[in-house]
PDB file of N, CA and C in Angstrom:
ATOM      1  N   UNK A1070       0.231 -12.087   0.756  1.00 83.00           N
ATOM      2  CA  UNK A1070      -0.436 -13.416   0.582  1.00 83.00           C
ATOM      3  C   UNK A1070      -1.286 -13.485   1.598  1.00 83.00           C
ATOM      4  N   UNK A1071      -2.282 -14.559   0.999  1.00 88.00           N
ATOM      5  CA  UNK A1071      -3.450 -15.036   2.027  1.00 88.00           C
ATOM      6  C   UNK A1071      -3.229 -16.313   1.925  1.00 88.00           C
ATOM      7  N   UNK A1072      -3.532 -16.901   3.155  1.00 88.00           N
ATOM      8  CA  UNK A1072      -3.021 -18.275   3.348  1.00 88.00           C
ATOM      9  C   UNK A1072      -4.416 -18.249   4.329  1.00 88.00           C
ATOM     10  N   UNK A1073      -5.210 -19.618   4.253  1.00 88.00           N
ATOM     11  CA  UNK A1073      -5.597 -20.053   6.022  1.00 88.00           C
ATOM     12  C   UNK A1073      -6.426 -18.657   6.028  1.00 88.00           C
ATOM     13  N   UNK A1074      -7.047 -17.718   5.699  1.00 89.00           N
ATOM     14  CA  UNK A1074      -7.763 -16.766   5.913  1.00 89.00           C
ATOM     15  C   UNK A1074      -7.182 -15.509   6.965  1.00 89.00           C
ATOM     16  N   UNK A1075      -5.697 -15.845   6.571  1.00 91.00           N
ATOM     17  CA  UNK A1075      -4.662 -14.898   7.037  1.00 91.00           C
ATOM     18  C   UNK A1075      -4.130 -14.287   6.218  1.00 91.00           C
ATOM     19  N   UNK A1076      -3.561 -12.558   6.497  1.00 92.00           N
ATOM     20  CA  UNK A1076      -2.891 -11.790   5.568  1.00 92.00           C
ATOM     21  C   UNK A1076      -1.569 -11.893   5.963  1.00 92.00           C
ATOM     22  N   UNK A1077      -0.490 -12.265   5.037  1.00 92.00           N
ATOM     23  CA  UNK A1077       0.815 -12.033   5.225  1.00 92.00           C
ATOM     24  C   UNK A1077       1.632 -11.159   4.579  1.00 92.00           C
ATOM     25  N   UNK A1078       2.864 -10.215   4.924  1.00 90.00           N
ATOM     26  CA  UNK A1078       3.230  -9.761   4.246  1.00 90.00           C
ATOM     27  C   UNK A1078       4.644 -10.406   3.822  1.00 90.00           C
ATOM     28  N   UNK A1079       4.663 -10.764   2.521  1.00 90.00           N
ATOM     29  CA  UNK A1079       5.829 -11.324   1.938  1.00 90.00           C
ATOM     30  C   UNK A1079       7.030 -11.062   1.284  1.00 90.00           C
ATOM     31  N   UNK A1080       8.129 -11.686   1.187  1.00 90.00           N
ATOM     32  CA  UNK A1080       9.176 -11.421  -0.016  1.00 90.00           C
ATOM     33  C   UNK A1080       9.477 -12.423  -0.488  1.00 90.00           C
ATOM     34  N   UNK A1081       9.332 -12.477  -1.764  1.00 87.00           N
ATOM     35  CA  UNK A1081       9.824 -13.426  -2.634  1.00 87.00           C
ATOM     36  C   UNK A1081      11.222 -13.437  -3.313  1.00 87.00           C
ATOM     37  N   UNK A1082      11.542 -14.509  -4.014  1.00 92.00           N
ATOM     38  CA  UNK A1082      12.986 -14.444  -4.101  1.00 92.00           C
ATOM     39  C   UNK A1082      12.590 -15.690  -5.557  1.00 92.00           C
ATOM     40  N   UNK A1083      12.659 -15.641  -6.860  1.00 93.00           N
ATOM     41  CA  UNK A1083      12.984 -16.486  -8.023  1.00 93.00           C
ATOM     42  C   UNK A1083      11.092 -17.016  -8.240  1.00 93.00           C
ATOM     43  N   UNK A1084      10.322 -16.342  -7.249  1.00 88.00           N
ATOM     44  CA  UNK A1084       8.500 -17.174  -7.333  1.00 88.00           C
ATOM     45  C   UNK A1084       8.810 -17.977  -5.717  1.00 88.00           C
ATOM     46  N   UNK A1085       9.784 -17.883  -5.061  1.00 93.00           N
ATOM     47  CA  UNK A1085       9.879 -18.746  -3.928  1.00 93.00           C
ATOM     48  C   UNK A1085       9.725 -17.098  -2.891  1.00 93.00           C
ATOM     49  N   UNK A1086       8.793 -17.792  -1.827  1.00 91.00           N
ATOM     50  CA  UNK A1086       8.764 -16.648  -0.160  1.00 91.00           C
ATOM     51  C   UNK A1086       9.849 -17.476   0.271  1.00 91.00           C
ATOM     52  N   UNK A1087      10.490 -15.916   0.895  1.00 94.00           N
ATOM     53  CA  UNK A1087      11.837 -16.226   1.513  1.00 94.00           C
ATOM     54  C   UNK A1087      11.391 -15.793   2.923  1.00 94.00           C
ATOM     55  N   UNK A1088      10.405 -14.796   2.901  1.00 93.00           N
ATOM     56  CA  UNK A1088      10.353 -14.434   4.220  1.00 93.00           C
ATOM     57  C   UNK A1088       8.560 -13.669   4.432  1.00 93.00           C
ATOM     58  N   UNK A1089       7.885 -14.155   5.328  1.00 91.00           N
ATOM     59  CA  UNK A1089       6.671 -13.922   5.449  1.00 91.00           C
ATOM     60  C   UNK A1089       6.541 -13.648   6.989  1.00 91.00           C
ATOM     61  N   UNK A1090       5.524 -12.657   7.296  1.00 93.00           N
ATOM     62  CA  UNK A1090       4.579 -11.997   8.561  1.00 93.00           C
ATOM     63  C   UNK A1090       3.618 -11.724   8.615  1.00 93.00           C
ATOM     64  N   UNK A1091       2.860 -12.414   9.457  1.00 93.00           N
ATOM     65  CA  UNK A1091       1.763 -12.233   9.618  1.00 93.00           C
ATOM     66  C   UNK A1091       1.083 -10.592   9.867  1.00 93.00           C
ATOM     67  N   UNK A1092       0.077 -10.405   9.259  1.00 93.00           N
ATOM     68  CA  UNK A1092      -0.459  -8.848   9.681  1.00 93.00           C
ATOM     69  C   UNK A1092      -1.831  -9.089  10.275  1.00 93.00           C
ATOM     70  N   UNK A1093      -1.575  -8.626  11.712  1.00 92.00           N
ATOM     71  CA  UNK A1093      -2.957  -9.187  12.312  1.00 92.00           C
ATOM     72  C   UNK A1093      -3.999  -7.949  12.099  1.00 92.00           C
ATOM     73  N   UNK A1094      -5.025  -8.847  11.999  1.00 92.00           N
ATOM     74  CA  UNK A1094      -6.441  -8.121  11.598  1.00 92.00           C
ATOM     75  C   UNK A1094      -7.835  -7.874  12.341  1.00 92.00           C
ATOM     76  N   UNK A1095      -7.069  -8.073  13.572  1.00 91.00           N
ATOM     77  CA  UNK A1095      -8.209  -7.987  14.456  1.00 91.00           C
ATOM     78  C   UNK A1095      -8.514  -6.526  14.884  1.00 91.00           C
ATOM     79  N   UNK A1096      -9.533  -5.864  15.314  1.00 91.00           N
ATOM     80  CA  UNK A1096      -9.854  -4.652  14.923  1.00 91.00           C
ATOM     81  C   UNK A1096      -9.855  -4.379  13.762  1.00 91.00           C
ATOM     82  N   UNK A1097      -9.775  -4.650  12.647  1.00 93.00           N
ATOM     83  CA  UNK A1097      -9.567  -4.174  11.293  1.00 93.00           C
ATOM     84  C   UNK A1097     -10.927  -4.222  10.318  1.00 93.00           C
ATOM     85  N   UNK A1098     -10.975  -3.433   9.850  1.00 93.00           N
ATOM     86  CA  UNK A1098     -12.440  -3.504   9.196  1.00 93.00           C
ATOM     87  C   UNK A1098     -12.248  -3.031   7.516  1.00 93.00           C
ATOM     88  N   UNK A1099     -11.458  -1.862   7.249  1.00 95.00           N
ATOM     89  CA  UNK A1099     -11.091  -1.236   6.022  1.00 95.00           C
ATOM     90  C   UNK A1099      -9.882  -1.562   5.433  1.00 95.00           C
ATOM     91  N   UNK A1100      -9.681  -1.491   4.048  1.00 96.00           N
ATOM     92  CA  UNK A1100      -8.432  -1.249   3.541  1.00 96.00           C
ATOM     93  C   UNK A1100      -8.576   0.151   2.539  1.00 96.00           C
ATOM     94  N   UNK A1101      -7.685   0.688   2.127  1.00 96.00           N
ATOM     95  CA  UNK A1101      -7.280   1.664   1.557  1.00 96.00           C
ATOM     96  C   UNK A1101      -6.035   1.676   0.670  1.00 96.00           C
ATOM     97  N   UNK A1102      -6.108   2.320  -0.119  1.00 96.00           N
ATOM     98  CA  UNK A1102      -4.890   2.916  -1.356  1.00 96.00           C
ATOM     99  C   UNK A1102      -4.597   4.159  -1.005  1.00 96.00           C
ATOM    100  N   UNK A1103      -3.182   4.268  -0.443  1.00 95.00           N
ATOM    101  CA  UNK A1103      -2.658   5.763  -0.245  1.00 95.00           C
ATOM    102  C   UNK A1103      -1.839   6.065  -1.291  1.00 95.00           C
ATOM    103  N   UNK A1104      -1.951   7.049  -2.297  1.00 95.00           N
ATOM    104  CA  UNK A1104      -0.979   7.280  -3.400  1.00 95.00           C
ATOM    105  C   UNK A1104      -0.137   8.601  -2.995  1.00 95.00           C
ATOM    106  N   UNK A1105       1.347   8.092  -3.333  1.00 93.00           N
ATOM    107  CA  UNK A1105       2.532   9.114  -2.856  1.00 93.00           C
ATOM    108  C   UNK A1105       3.360   9.677  -3.819  1.00 93.00           C
ATOM    109  N   UNK A1106       3.427  10.862  -4.345  1.00 92.00           N
ATOM    110  CA  UNK A1106       4.275  11.183  -5.360  1.00 92.00           C
ATOM    111  C   UNK A1106       5.188  12.111  -4.789  1.00 92.00           C
ATOM    112  N   UNK A1107       6.252  11.296  -5.739  1.00 88.00           N
ATOM    113  CA  UNK A1107       8.002  12.038  -5.216  1.00 88.00           C
ATOM    114  C   UNK A1107       8.484  12.734  -7.141  1.00 88.00           C
ATOM    115  N   UNK A1108       9.079  13.931  -6.569  1.00 85.00           N
ATOM    116  CA  UNK A1108       9.525  14.477  -7.866  1.00 85.00           C
ATOM    117  C   UNK A1108      10.862  14.666  -7.633  1.00 85.00           C
ATOM    118  N   UNK A1109      11.685  14.668  -8.506  1.00 82.00           N
ATOM    119  CA  UNK A1109      13.097  15.162  -8.220  1.00 82.00           C
ATOM    120  C   UNK A1109      13.239  15.945  -9.806  1.00 82.00           C
ATOM    121  N   UNK A1110      13.983  17.118  -9.322  1.00 79.00           N
ATOM    122  CA  UNK A1110      14.892  18.386 -10.711  1.00 79.00           C
ATOM    123  C   UNK A1110      16.019  17.821 -10.710  1.00 79.00           C
ATOM    124  N   UNK A1111      16.785  17.783 -12.057  1.00 75.00           N
ATOM    125  CA  UNK A1111      17.877  18.065 -12.837  1.00 75.00           C
ATOM    126  C   UNK A1111      18.376  18.674 -12.642  1.00 75.00           C
ATOM    127  N   UNK A1112      19.026  19.271 -11.203  1.00 70.00           N
ATOM    128  CA  UNK A1112      19.854  20.627 -11.582  1.00 70.00           C
ATOM    129  C   UNK A1112      21.013  20.796 -12.359  1.00 70.00           C
ATOM    130  N   UNK A1113      21.533  19.743 -12.651  1.00 68.00           N
ATOM    131  CA  UNK A1113      22.328  19.506 -13.278  1.00 68.00           C
ATOM    132  C   UNK A1113      22.383  19.507 -15.025  1.00 68.00           C
ATOM    133  N   UNK A1114      20.963  19.570 -15.464  1.00 60.00           N
ATOM    134  CA  UNK A1114      20.766  19.316 -16.600  1.00 60.00           C
ATOM    135  C   UNK A1114      21.239  20.752 -17.299  1.00 60.00           C
ATOM    136  N   UNK A1115      21.065  20.736 -18.411  1.00 61.00           N
ATOM    137  CA  UNK A1115      21.634  21.777 -19.643  1.00 61.00           C
ATOM    138  C   UNK A1115      20.559  23.146 -19.051  1.00 61.00           C
ATOM    139  N   UNK A1116      20.864  24.224 -19.971  1.00 64.00           N
ATOM    140  CA  UNK A1116      20.393  25.456 -19.884  1.00 64.00           C
ATOM    141  C   UNK A1116      19.184  25.326 -20.795  1.00 64.00           C
ATOM    142  N   UNK A1117      19.194  24.311 -21.745  1.00 64.00           N
ATOM    143  CA  UNK A1117      18.308  24.237 -22.755  1.00 64.00           C
ATOM    144  C   UNK A1117      16.968  23.868 -21.945  1.00 64.00           C
ATOM    145  N   UNK A1118      16.739  23.289 -21.181  1.00 67.00           N
ATOM    146  CA  UNK A1118      15.473  22.284 -19.972  1.00 67.00           C
ATOM    147  C   UNK A1118      16.130  22.536 -18.941  1.00 67.00           C
ATOM    148  N   UNK A1119      15.666  24.023 -18.118  1.00 68.00           N
ATOM    149  CA  UNK A1119      16.381  23.888 -16.837  1.00 68.00           C
ATOM    150  C   UNK A1119      14.869  23.446 -15.715  1.00 68.00           C
ATOM    151  N   UNK A1120      14.014  23.232 -16.622  1.00 72.00           N
ATOM    152  CA  UNK A1120      13.215  22.950 -15.593  1.00 72.00           C
ATOM    153  C   UNK A1120      12.954  21.055 -15.485  1.00 72.00           C
ATOM    154  N   UNK A1121      13.933  20.399 -16.452  1.00 77.00           N
ATOM    155  CA  UNK A1121      13.387  18.913 -16.491  1.00 77.00           C
ATOM    156  C   UNK A1121      13.394  18.175 -15.120  1.00 77.00           C
ATOM    157  N   UNK A1122      13.021  17.062 -15.365  1.00 80.00           N
ATOM    158  CA  UNK A1122      12.802  16.316 -13.583  1.00 80.00           C
ATOM    159  C   UNK A1122      12.075  15.329 -14.244  1.00 80.00           C
ATOM    160  N   UNK A1123      11.909  14.445 -12.940  1.00 83.00           N
ATOM    161  CA  UNK A1123      10.726  13.326 -13.151  1.00 83.00           C
ATOM    162  C   UNK A1123       9.956  13.130 -11.865  1.00 83.00           C
ATOM    163  N   UNK A1124       8.883  12.088 -12.211  1.00 87.00           N
ATOM    164  CA  UNK A1124       7.783  12.011 -11.132  1.00 87.00           C
ATOM    165  C   UNK A1124       7.764  10.777 -10.879  1.00 87.00           C
ATOM    166  N   UNK A1125       7.562  10.264  -9.381  1.00 89.00           N
ATOM    167  CA  UNK A1125       7.238   8.594  -9.501  1.00 89.00           C
ATOM    168  C   UNK A1125       6.308   8.750  -8.367  1.00 89.00           C
ATOM    169  N   UNK A1126       5.218   7.695  -8.772  1.00 92.00           N
ATOM    170  CA  UNK A1126       3.827   7.480  -8.026  1.00 92.00           C
ATOM    171  C   UNK A1126       4.103   5.985  -7.169  1.00 92.00           C
ATOM    172  N   UNK A1127       3.590   6.333  -6.261  1.00 94.00           N
ATOM    173  CA  UNK A1127       3.912   5.116  -5.333  1.00 94.00           C
ATOM    174  C   UNK A1127       2.625   4.598  -4.676  1.00 94.00           C
ATOM    175  N   UNK A1128       1.641   3.247  -4.834  1.00 96.00           N
ATOM    176  CA  UNK A1128       0.488   3.151  -4.338  1.00 96.00           C
ATOM    177  C   UNK A1128       0.976   2.250  -3.063  1.00 96.00           C
ATOM    178  N   UNK A1129       0.433   2.843  -1.861  1.00 95.00           N
ATOM    179  CA  UNK A1129       0.576   1.670  -0.832  1.00 95.00           C
ATOM    180  C   UNK A1129      -0.731   1.165  -0.638  1.00 95.00           C
ATOM    181  N   UNK A1130      -1.068  -0.041   0.148  1.00 96.00           N
ATOM    182  CA  UNK A1130      -1.952  -0.311   0.323  1.00 96.00           C
ATOM    183  C   UNK A1130      -1.798  -0.495   1.819  1.00 96.00           C
ATOM    184  N   UNK A1131      -3.058  -0.439   2.610  1.00 96.00           N
ATOM    185  CA  UNK A1131      -2.813  -0.259   4.235  1.00 96.00           C
ATOM    186  C   UNK A1131      -4.499  -0.829   5.004  1.00 96.00           C
ATOM    187  N   UNK A1132      -4.253  -1.798   5.911  1.00 96.00           N
ATOM    188  CA  UNK A1132      -5.495  -2.173   6.740  1.00 96.00           C
ATOM    189  C   UNK A1132      -5.805  -0.996   7.882  1.00 96.00           C
ATOM    190  N   UNK A1133      -6.822  -0.745   7.938  1.00 95.00           N
ATOM    191  CA  UNK A1133      -7.179   0.147   8.841  1.00 95.00           C
ATOM    192  C   UNK A1133      -8.223  -0.113  10.010  1.00 95.00           C
ATOM    193  N   UNK A1134      -8.247   0.323  10.814  1.00 94.00           N
ATOM    194  CA  UNK A1134      -9.469   0.060  12.044  1.00 94.00           C
ATOM    195  C   UNK A1134     -10.406   1.248  11.874  1.00 94.00           C
ATOM    196  N   UNK A1135     -11.545   0.709  12.334  1.00 92.00           N
ATOM    197  CA  UNK A1135     -13.183   1.390  12.221  1.00 92.00           C
ATOM    198  C   UNK A1135     -12.803   3.341  11.963  1.00 92.00           C
ATOM    199  N   UNK A1136     -11.803   3.640  12.794  1.00 92.00           N
ATOM    200  CA  UNK A1136     -11.793   5.614  12.802  1.00 92.00           C
ATOM    201  C   UNK A1136     -10.635   5.482  12.054  1.00 92.00           C
ATOM    202  N   UNK A1137      -9.878   4.770  11.466  1.00 92.00           N
ATOM    203  CA  UNK A1137      -8.975   5.067  10.530  1.00 92.00           C
ATOM    204  C   UNK A1137      -7.831   5.479  11.250  1.00 92.00           C
ATOM    205  N   UNK A1138      -7.533   5.551  12.176  1.00 93.00           N
ATOM    206  CA  UNK A1138      -6.453   5.574  13.066  1.00 93.00           C
ATOM    207  C   UNK A1138      -5.118   5.127  13.469  1.00 93.00           C
ATOM    208  N   UNK A1139      -5.489   3.938  13.213  1.00 93.00           N
ATOM    209  CA  UNK A1139      -4.229   2.315  13.025  1.00 93.00           C
ATOM    210  C   UNK A1139      -4.530   2.099  11.530  1.00 93.00           C
ATOM    211  N   UNK A1140      -3.051   2.322  11.123  1.00 94.00           N
ATOM    212  CA  UNK A1140      -2.546   1.892   9.750  1.00 94.00           C
ATOM    213  C   UNK A1140      -1.702   0.558   9.753  1.00 94.00           C
ATOM    214  N   UNK A1141      -1.939  -0.460   8.998  1.00 95.00           N
ATOM    215  CA  UNK A1141      -1.087  -1.752   9.178  1.00 95.00           C
ATOM    216  C   UNK A1141      -0.569  -1.695   7.702  1.00 95.00           C
ATOM    217  N   UNK A1142       0.271  -2.117   7.235  1.00 95.00           N
ATOM    218  CA  UNK A1142       1.009  -1.926   5.675  1.00 95.00           C
ATOM    219  C   UNK A1142       0.992  -3.014   5.507  1.00 95.00           C
ATOM    220  N   UNK A1143       0.415  -2.881   3.949  1.00 94.00           N
ATOM    221  CA  UNK A1143       0.332  -4.661   3.517  1.00 94.00           C
ATOM    222  C   UNK A1143       1.313  -4.306   2.211  1.00 94.00           C
ATOM    223  N   UNK A1144       1.155  -3.837   1.207  1.00 92.00           N
ATOM    224  CA  UNK A1144       1.848  -3.732   0.186  1.00 92.00           C
ATOM    225  C   UNK A1144       2.022  -2.213  -0.720  1.00 92.00           C
ATOM    226  N   UNK A1145       3.111  -2.490  -1.354  1.00 93.00           N
ATOM    227  CA  UNK A1145       3.833  -1.000  -2.004  1.00 93.00           C
ATOM    228  C   UNK A1145       4.167  -1.234  -3.472  1.00 93.00           C
ATOM    229  N   UNK A1146       3.423  -0.425  -4.264  1.00 93.00           N
ATOM    230  CA  UNK A1146       3.643  -0.896  -5.886  1.00 93.00           C
ATOM    231  C   UNK A1146       3.297   0.417  -6.461  1.00 93.00           C
ATOM    232  N   UNK A1147       4.179   0.645  -8.008  1.00 93.00           N
ATOM    233  CA  UNK A1147       4.268   2.019  -8.749  1.00 93.00           C
ATOM    234  C   UNK A1147       3.020   1.755  -9.657  1.00 93.00           C
ATOM    235  N   UNK A1148       2.219   0.464  -9.871  1.00 93.00           N
ATOM    236  CA  UNK A1148       1.480   0.137 -10.546  1.00 93.00           C
ATOM    237  C   UNK A1148       0.016   0.199  -9.964  1.00 93.00           C
ATOM    238  N   UNK A1149      -0.740   1.091 -10.287  1.00 93.00           N
ATOM    239  CA  UNK A1149      -2.263   1.680  -9.599  1.00 93.00           C
ATOM    240  C   UNK A1149      -3.122   0.283  -9.952  1.00 93.00           C
ATOM    241  N   UNK A1150      -2.783  -0.266 -11.382  1.00 95.00           N
ATOM    242  CA  UNK A1150      -3.851  -1.610 -11.324  1.00 95.00           C
ATOM    243  C   UNK A1150      -3.497  -2.772 -10.533  1.00 95.00           C
ATOM    244  N   UNK A1151      -2.395  -3.034 -10.390  1.00 94.00           N
ATOM    245  CA  UNK A1151      -1.969  -3.719  -9.465  1.00 94.00           C
ATOM    246  C   UNK A1151      -2.286  -3.620  -7.595  1.00 94.00           C
ATOM    247  N   UNK A1152      -2.478  -2.640  -7.454  1.00 94.00           N
ATOM    248  CA  UNK A1152      -2.888  -2.062  -6.167  1.00 94.00           C
ATOM    249  C   UNK A1152      -4.283  -2.508  -6.109  1.00 94.00           C
ATOM    250  N   UNK A1153      -5.208  -2.234  -7.227  1.00 95.00           N
ATOM    251  CA  UNK A1153      -6.742  -2.324  -6.938  1.00 95.00           C
ATOM    252  C   UNK A1153      -6.891  -3.852  -7.459  1.00 95.00           C
ATOM    253  N   UNK A1154      -6.141  -4.253  -8.293  1.00 95.00           N
ATOM    254  CA  UNK A1154      -6.123  -5.975  -8.410  1.00 95.00           C
ATOM    255  C   UNK A1154      -6.074  -6.655  -6.729  1.00 95.00           C
ATOM    256  N   UNK A1155      -5.193  -5.938  -6.048  1.00 93.00           N
ATOM    257  CA  UNK A1155      -4.720  -6.334  -4.471  1.00 93.00           C
ATOM    258  C   UNK A1155      -5.817  -6.275  -3.546  1.00 93.00           C
ATOM    259  N   UNK A1156      -6.349  -4.958  -3.653  1.00 95.00           N
ATOM    260  CA  UNK A1156      -7.694  -4.801  -3.165  1.00 95.00           C
ATOM    261  C   UNK A1156      -8.911  -5.416  -3.022  1.00 95.00           C
ATOM    262  N   UNK A1157      -8.903  -5.750  -4.282  1.00 95.00           N
ATOM    263  CA  UNK A1157     -10.192  -6.419  -4.849  1.00 95.00           C
ATOM    264  C   UNK A1157     -10.018  -8.171  -4.549  1.00 95.00           C
ATOM    265  N   UNK A1158      -8.718  -8.704  -4.196  1.00 94.00           N
ATOM    266  CA  UNK A1158      -8.725  -9.898  -3.773  1.00 94.00           C
ATOM    267  C   UNK A1158      -8.537 -10.319  -2.394  1.00 94.00           C
ATOM    268  N   UNK A1159      -8.263  -8.814  -1.459  1.00 94.00           N
ATOM    269  CA  UNK A1159      -8.638  -9.042  -0.247  1.00 94.00           C
ATOM    270  C   UNK A1159      -9.988  -9.079   0.240  1.00 94.00           C
ATOM    271  N   UNK A1160     -10.658  -7.807  -0.403  1.00 95.00           N
ATOM    272  CA  UNK A1160     -11.692  -7.771  -0.574  1.00 95.00           C
ATOM    273  C   UNK A1160     -12.899  -9.041  -0.210  1.00 95.00           C
ATOM    274  N   UNK A1161     -12.433  -9.741  -1.397  1.00 94.00           N
ATOM    275  CA  UNK A1161     -13.233 -10.721  -1.869  1.00 94.00           C
ATOM    276  C   UNK A1161     -12.896 -11.792  -0.534  1.00 94.00           C
ATOM    277  N   UNK A1162     -11.214 -12.283  -0.317  1.00 93.00           N
ATOM    278  CA  UNK A1162     -11.213 -13.251   0.485  1.00 93.00           C
ATOM    279  C   UNK A1162     -11.132 -13.107   1.957  1.00 93.00           C
ATOM    280  N   UNK A1163     -11.062 -11.939   2.207  1.00 93.00           N
ATOM    281  CA  UNK A1163     -11.198 -11.638   3.975  1.00 93.00           C
ATOM    282  C   UNK A1163     -12.201 -10.667   4.233  1.00 93.00           C
ATOM    283  N   UNK A1164     -13.178 -10.228   3.379  1.00 92.00           N
ATOM    284  CA  UNK A1164     -14.216  -9.661   3.873  1.00 92.00           C
ATOM    285  C   UNK A1164     -14.141  -8.089   4.202  1.00 92.00           C
ATOM    286  N   UNK A1165     -12.876  -7.609   4.138  1.00 94.00           N
ATOM    287  CA  UNK A1165     -12.529  -5.983   4.359  1.00 94.00           C
ATOM    288  C   UNK A1165     -13.133  -5.007   3.572  1.00 94.00           C
ATOM    289  N   UNK A1166     -13.639  -3.861   3.888  1.00 94.00           N
ATOM    290  CA  UNK A1166     -14.338  -3.096   3.050  1.00 94.00           C
ATOM    291  C   UNK A1166     -13.264  -2.075   2.546  1.00 94.00           C
ATOM    292  N   UNK A1167     -13.447  -1.490   1.284  1.00 95.00           N
ATOM    293  CA  UNK A1167     -12.651  -0.535   0.487  1.00 95.00           C
ATOM    294  C   UNK A1167     -13.171   0.608   1.006  1.00 95.00           C
ATOM    295  N   UNK A1168     -12.347   1.621   1.784  1.00 94.00           N
ATOM    296  CA  UNK A1168     -13.277   2.881   2.247  1.00 94.00           C
ATOM    297  C   UNK A1168     -11.741   4.147   1.749  1.00 94.00           C
ATOM    298  N   UNK A1169     -12.199   4.918   1.598  1.00 93.00           N
ATOM    299  CA  UNK A1169     -11.180   6.059   1.486  1.00 93.00           C
ATOM    300  C   UNK A1169     -10.683   6.419   2.869  1.00 93.00           C
ATOM    301  N   UNK A1170      -9.524   6.710   3.108  1.00 93.00           N
ATOM    302  CA  UNK A1170      -8.832   6.904   4.066  1.00 93.00           C
ATOM    303  C   UNK A1170      -9.045   8.134   4.669  1.00 93.00           C
ATOM    304  N   UNK A1171      -9.738   8.400   5.660  1.00 91.00           N
ATOM    305  CA  UNK A1171     -10.521   9.653   6.722  1.00 91.00           C
ATOM    306  C   UNK A1171     -10.068   9.301   7.847  1.00 91.00           C
ATOM    307  N   UNK A1172      -9.320   9.583   8.951  1.00 89.00           N
ATOM    308  CA  UNK A1172      -8.951   9.175  10.142  1.00 89.00           C
ATOM    309  C   UNK A1172     -10.018  10.531  10.709  1.00 89.00           C
ATOM    310  N   UNK A1173     -10.509   9.690  12.010  1.00 86.00           N
ATOM    311  CA  UNK A1173     -11.497  10.255  12.827  1.00 86.00           C
ATOM    312  C   UNK A1173     -10.515  10.178  14.419  1.00 86.00           C
ATOM    313  N   UNK A1174     -10.225  11.303  14.634  1.00 81.00           N
ATOM    314  CA  UNK A1174      -9.541  11.363  16.040  1.00 81.00           C
ATOM    315  C   UNK A1174     -10.157  11.454  17.516  1.00 81.00           C
ATOM    316  N   UNK A1175     -11.904  12.112  16.730  1.00 78.00           N
ATOM    317  CA  UNK A1175     -12.626  12.591  17.824  1.00 78.00           C
ATOM    318  C   UNK A1175     -13.271  11.374  17.923  1.00 78.00           C
ATOM    319  N   UNK A1176     -13.939  11.510  19.605  1.00 68.00           N
ATOM    320  CA  UNK A1176     -14.649  10.522  20.038  1.00 68.00           C
ATOM    321  C   UNK A1176     -16.310  10.553  19.391  1.00 68.00           C
TER     322      UNK A1176
END
C-alpha cells in the first residue's frame, strides 16, 4: 500500500486494512522480484505414478539498497503478473528502479 509517498506492508480483511507497517525507504534505490520454487513428491502415491508431485512458485518483492546487500520485504504472491504490476506501481509512484538482484559485498 502506498500512501503519501510512503510504502506500507499491509494486511487486509474483507477489503479493509487491519494492519499496516511502514517500510523505511531511506538508502533504498532499487526494487527486485525474487522467484522461489518449492516441490513436493507424493511418496504415498500408487505404483503407477511413482514420480508424482507438485510445484509451487512464489514471487517476492524486495526493496534494495544500492549494493543490494540489504533487502526489505514488500509483498509475496504466487502470480507473476501481480508481482510485475506491483513493481510498476512502486516504480511509478516512488521513483525506485527495477533491477535484477545482484549483491555486491566488496567495496
